[in-house]
Short mmCIF file of N, CA and C in Angstrom, two decimals:
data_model
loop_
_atom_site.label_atom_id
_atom_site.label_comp_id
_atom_site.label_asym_id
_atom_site.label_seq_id
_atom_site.Cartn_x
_atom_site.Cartn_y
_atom_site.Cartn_z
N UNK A 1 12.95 -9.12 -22.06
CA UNK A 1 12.49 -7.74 -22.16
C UNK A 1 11.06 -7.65 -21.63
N UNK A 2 10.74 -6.57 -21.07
CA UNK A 2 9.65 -6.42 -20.43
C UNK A 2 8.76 -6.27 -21.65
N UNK A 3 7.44 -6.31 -21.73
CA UNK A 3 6.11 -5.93 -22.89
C UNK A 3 5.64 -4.97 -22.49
N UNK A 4 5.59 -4.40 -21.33
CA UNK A 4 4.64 -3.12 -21.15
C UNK A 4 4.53 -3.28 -19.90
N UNK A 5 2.60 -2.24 -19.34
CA UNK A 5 2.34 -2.31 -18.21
C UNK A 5 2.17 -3.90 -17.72
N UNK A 6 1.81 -4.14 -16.55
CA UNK A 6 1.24 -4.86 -16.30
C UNK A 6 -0.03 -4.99 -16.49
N UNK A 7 -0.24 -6.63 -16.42
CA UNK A 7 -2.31 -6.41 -16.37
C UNK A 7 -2.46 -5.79 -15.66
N UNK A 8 -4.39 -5.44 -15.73
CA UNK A 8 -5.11 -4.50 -15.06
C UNK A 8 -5.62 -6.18 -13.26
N UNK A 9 -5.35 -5.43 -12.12
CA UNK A 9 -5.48 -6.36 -11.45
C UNK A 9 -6.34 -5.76 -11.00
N UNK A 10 -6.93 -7.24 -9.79
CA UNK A 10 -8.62 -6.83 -9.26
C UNK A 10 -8.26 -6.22 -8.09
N UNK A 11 -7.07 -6.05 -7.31
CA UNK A 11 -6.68 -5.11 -6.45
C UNK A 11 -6.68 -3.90 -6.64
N UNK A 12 -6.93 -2.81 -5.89
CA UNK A 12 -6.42 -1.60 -6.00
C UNK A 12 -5.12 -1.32 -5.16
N UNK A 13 -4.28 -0.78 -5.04
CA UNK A 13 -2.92 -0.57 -4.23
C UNK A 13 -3.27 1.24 -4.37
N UNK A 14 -3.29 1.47 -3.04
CA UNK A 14 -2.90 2.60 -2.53
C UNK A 14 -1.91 2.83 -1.47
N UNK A 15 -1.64 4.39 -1.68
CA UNK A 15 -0.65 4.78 -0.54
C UNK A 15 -0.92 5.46 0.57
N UNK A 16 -0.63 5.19 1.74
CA UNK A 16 -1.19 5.91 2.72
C UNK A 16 -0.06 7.11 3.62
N UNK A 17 -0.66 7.88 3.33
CA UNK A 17 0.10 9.26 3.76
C UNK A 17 -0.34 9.84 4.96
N UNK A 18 0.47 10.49 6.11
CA UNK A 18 0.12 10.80 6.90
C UNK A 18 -1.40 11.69 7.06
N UNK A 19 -2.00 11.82 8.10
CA UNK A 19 -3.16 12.64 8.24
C UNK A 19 -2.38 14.43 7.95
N UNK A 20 -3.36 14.71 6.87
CA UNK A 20 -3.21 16.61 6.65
C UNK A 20 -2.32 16.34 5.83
N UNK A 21 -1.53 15.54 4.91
CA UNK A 21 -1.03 15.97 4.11
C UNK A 21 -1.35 16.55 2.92
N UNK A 22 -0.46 17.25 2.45
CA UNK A 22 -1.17 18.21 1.25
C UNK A 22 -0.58 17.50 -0.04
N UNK A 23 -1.12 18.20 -0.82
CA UNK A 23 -0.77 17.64 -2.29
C UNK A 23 0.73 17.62 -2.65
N UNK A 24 1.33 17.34 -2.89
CA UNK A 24 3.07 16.99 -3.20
C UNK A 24 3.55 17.33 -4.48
N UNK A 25 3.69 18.39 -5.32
CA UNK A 25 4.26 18.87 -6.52
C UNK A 25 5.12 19.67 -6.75
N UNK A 26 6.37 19.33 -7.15
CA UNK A 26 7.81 19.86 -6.96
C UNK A 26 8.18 20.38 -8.35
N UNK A 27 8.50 21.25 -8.60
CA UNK A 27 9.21 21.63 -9.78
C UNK A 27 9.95 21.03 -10.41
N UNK A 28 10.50 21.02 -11.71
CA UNK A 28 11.17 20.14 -11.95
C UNK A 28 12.70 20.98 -11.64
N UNK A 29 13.72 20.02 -11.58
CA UNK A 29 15.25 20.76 -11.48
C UNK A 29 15.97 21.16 -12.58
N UNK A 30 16.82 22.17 -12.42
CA UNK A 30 17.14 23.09 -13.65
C UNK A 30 18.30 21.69 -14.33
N UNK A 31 18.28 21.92 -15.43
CA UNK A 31 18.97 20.77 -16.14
C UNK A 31 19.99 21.56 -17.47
N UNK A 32 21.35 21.28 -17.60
CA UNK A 32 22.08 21.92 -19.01
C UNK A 32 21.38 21.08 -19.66
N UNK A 33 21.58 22.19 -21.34
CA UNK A 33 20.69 21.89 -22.42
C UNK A 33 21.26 20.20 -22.62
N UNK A 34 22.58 19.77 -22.40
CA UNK A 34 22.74 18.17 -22.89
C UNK A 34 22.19 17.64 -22.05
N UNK A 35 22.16 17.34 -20.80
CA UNK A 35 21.05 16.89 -19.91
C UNK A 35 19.28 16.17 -20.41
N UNK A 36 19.24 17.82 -20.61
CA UNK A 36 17.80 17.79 -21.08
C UNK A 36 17.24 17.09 -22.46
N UNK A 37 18.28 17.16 -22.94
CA UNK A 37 18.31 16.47 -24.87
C UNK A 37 18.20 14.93 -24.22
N UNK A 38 19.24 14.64 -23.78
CA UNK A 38 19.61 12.76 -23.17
C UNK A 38 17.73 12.51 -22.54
N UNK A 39 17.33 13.56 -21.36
CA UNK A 39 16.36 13.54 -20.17
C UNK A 39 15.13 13.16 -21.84
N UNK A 40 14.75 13.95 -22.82
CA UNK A 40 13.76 13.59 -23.31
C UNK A 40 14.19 12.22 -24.24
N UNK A 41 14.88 12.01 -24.87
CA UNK A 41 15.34 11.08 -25.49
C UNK A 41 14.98 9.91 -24.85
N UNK A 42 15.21 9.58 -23.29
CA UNK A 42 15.43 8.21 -22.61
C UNK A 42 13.23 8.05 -22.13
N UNK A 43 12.63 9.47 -22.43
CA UNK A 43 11.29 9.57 -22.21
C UNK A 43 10.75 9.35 -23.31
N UNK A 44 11.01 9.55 -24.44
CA UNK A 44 10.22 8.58 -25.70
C UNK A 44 10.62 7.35 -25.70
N UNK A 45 12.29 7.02 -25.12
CA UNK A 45 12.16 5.48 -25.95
C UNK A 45 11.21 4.94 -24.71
N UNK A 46 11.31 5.13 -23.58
CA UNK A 46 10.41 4.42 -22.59
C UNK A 46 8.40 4.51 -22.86
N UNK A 47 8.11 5.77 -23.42
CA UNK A 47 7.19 6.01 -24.52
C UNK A 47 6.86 4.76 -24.88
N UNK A 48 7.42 4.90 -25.71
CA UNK A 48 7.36 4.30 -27.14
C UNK A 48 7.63 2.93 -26.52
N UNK A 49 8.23 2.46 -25.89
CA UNK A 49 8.02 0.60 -25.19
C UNK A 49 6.69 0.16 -24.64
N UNK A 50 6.31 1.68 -23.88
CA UNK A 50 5.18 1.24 -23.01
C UNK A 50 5.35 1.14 -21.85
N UNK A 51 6.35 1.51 -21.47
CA UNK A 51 6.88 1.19 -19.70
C UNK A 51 6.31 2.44 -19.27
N UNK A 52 6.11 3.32 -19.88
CA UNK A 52 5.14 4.61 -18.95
C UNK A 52 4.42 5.43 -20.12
N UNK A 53 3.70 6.13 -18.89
CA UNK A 53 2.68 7.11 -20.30
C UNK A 53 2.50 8.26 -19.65
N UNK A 54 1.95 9.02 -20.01
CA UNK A 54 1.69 10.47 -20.17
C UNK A 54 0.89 10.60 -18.39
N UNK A 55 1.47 11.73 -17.74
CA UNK A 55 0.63 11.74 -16.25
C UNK A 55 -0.67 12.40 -16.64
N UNK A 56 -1.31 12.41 -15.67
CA UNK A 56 -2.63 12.97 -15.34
C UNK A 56 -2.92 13.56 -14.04
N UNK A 57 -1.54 12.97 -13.19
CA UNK A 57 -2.07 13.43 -11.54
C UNK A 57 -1.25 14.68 -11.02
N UNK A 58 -2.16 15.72 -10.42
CA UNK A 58 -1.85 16.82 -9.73
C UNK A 58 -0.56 16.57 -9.03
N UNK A 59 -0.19 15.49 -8.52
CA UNK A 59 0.98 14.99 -7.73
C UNK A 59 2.45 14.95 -8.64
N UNK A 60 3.27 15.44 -8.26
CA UNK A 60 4.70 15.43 -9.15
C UNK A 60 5.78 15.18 -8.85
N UNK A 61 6.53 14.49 -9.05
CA UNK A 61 8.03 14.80 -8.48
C UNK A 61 9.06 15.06 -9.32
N UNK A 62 10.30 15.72 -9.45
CA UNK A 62 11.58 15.99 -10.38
C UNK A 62 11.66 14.79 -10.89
N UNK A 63 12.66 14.51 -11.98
CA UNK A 63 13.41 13.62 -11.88
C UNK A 63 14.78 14.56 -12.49
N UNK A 64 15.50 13.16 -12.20
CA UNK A 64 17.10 13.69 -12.49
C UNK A 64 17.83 12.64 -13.04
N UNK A 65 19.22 13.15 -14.10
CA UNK A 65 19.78 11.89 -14.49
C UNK A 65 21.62 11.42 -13.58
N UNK A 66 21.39 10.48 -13.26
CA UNK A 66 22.77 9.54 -12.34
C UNK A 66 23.49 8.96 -13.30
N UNK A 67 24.63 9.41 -13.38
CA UNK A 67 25.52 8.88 -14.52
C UNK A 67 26.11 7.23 -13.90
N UNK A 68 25.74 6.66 -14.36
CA UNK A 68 26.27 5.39 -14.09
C UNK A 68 27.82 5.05 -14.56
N UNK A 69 28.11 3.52 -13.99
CA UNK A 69 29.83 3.49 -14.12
C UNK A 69 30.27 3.36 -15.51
N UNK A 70 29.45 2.83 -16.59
CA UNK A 70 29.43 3.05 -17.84
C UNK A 70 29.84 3.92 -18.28
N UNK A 71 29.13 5.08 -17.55
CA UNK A 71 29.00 6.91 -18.87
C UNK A 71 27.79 6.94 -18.89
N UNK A 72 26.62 5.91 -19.27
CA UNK A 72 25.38 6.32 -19.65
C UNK A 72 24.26 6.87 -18.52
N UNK A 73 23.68 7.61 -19.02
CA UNK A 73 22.99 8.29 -17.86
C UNK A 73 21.81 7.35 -17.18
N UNK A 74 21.26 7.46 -15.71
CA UNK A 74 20.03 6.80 -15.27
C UNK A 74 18.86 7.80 -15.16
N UNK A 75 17.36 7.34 -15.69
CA UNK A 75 16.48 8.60 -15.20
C UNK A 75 16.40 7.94 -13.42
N UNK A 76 16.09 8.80 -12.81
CA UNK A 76 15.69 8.95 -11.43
C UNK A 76 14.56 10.08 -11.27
N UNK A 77 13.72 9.48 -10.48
CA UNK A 77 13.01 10.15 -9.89
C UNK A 77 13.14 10.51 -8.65
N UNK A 78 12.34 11.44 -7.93
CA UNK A 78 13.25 12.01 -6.37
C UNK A 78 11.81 11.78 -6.08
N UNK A 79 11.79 10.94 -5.32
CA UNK A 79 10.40 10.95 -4.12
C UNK A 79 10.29 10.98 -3.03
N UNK A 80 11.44 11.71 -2.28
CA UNK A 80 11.59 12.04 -1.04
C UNK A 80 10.64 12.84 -0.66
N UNK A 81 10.11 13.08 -0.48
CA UNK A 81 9.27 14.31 -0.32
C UNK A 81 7.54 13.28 0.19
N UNK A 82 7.61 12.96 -1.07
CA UNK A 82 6.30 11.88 -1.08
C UNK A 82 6.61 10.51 0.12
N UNK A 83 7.88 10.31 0.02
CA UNK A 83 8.39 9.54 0.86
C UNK A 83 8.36 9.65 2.47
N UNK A 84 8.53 10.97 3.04
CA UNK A 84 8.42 11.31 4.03
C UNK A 84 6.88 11.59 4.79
N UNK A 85 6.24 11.65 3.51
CA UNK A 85 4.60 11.56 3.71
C UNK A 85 3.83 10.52 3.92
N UNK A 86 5.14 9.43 3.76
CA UNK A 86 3.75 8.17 3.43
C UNK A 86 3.90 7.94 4.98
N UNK A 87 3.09 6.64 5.11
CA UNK A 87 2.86 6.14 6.51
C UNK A 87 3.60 4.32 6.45
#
């Protein structure tokens, strides 16, 4: 099982996006109410592990859930958008 973030490293990692791109913040996608119940549920337990935390950046993307071959749902994020920006 994973513990959390990773250490803090002496690298910085950035992304490089084409010249003039603008800021990238997408709405989120309309979701049925069971959707959305599962969508916060799978965002506290990941919370609450430590595998992510609360944003801060002007930058956004949807996410959405992919039902896997199980039944159980996947979060996804859509970064196409950001994707087509980078370099």
């Amino acid at each position: 099982e994973i513990p959390g973030f990773p250490p803090t490293r002496e690298v910085e990692f950035f992304i490089d996006l084409h010249p003039g791109t603008r800021l990238i913040s997408e709405s989120p996608y309309r979701m049925a109410p069971a959707e959305l119940t599962e969508l916060k549920g799978q965002i506290e337990d990941l919370l609450g592990k430590g595998f992510i935390r609360p944003s801060v950046s002007p930058w956004g993307a949807p996410v959405l859930l992919v039902k896997k071959k199980d039944g159980k749902s996947r979060l996804c994020v859509d970064y196409r958008k950001l994707n087509k920006a980078t370099i």
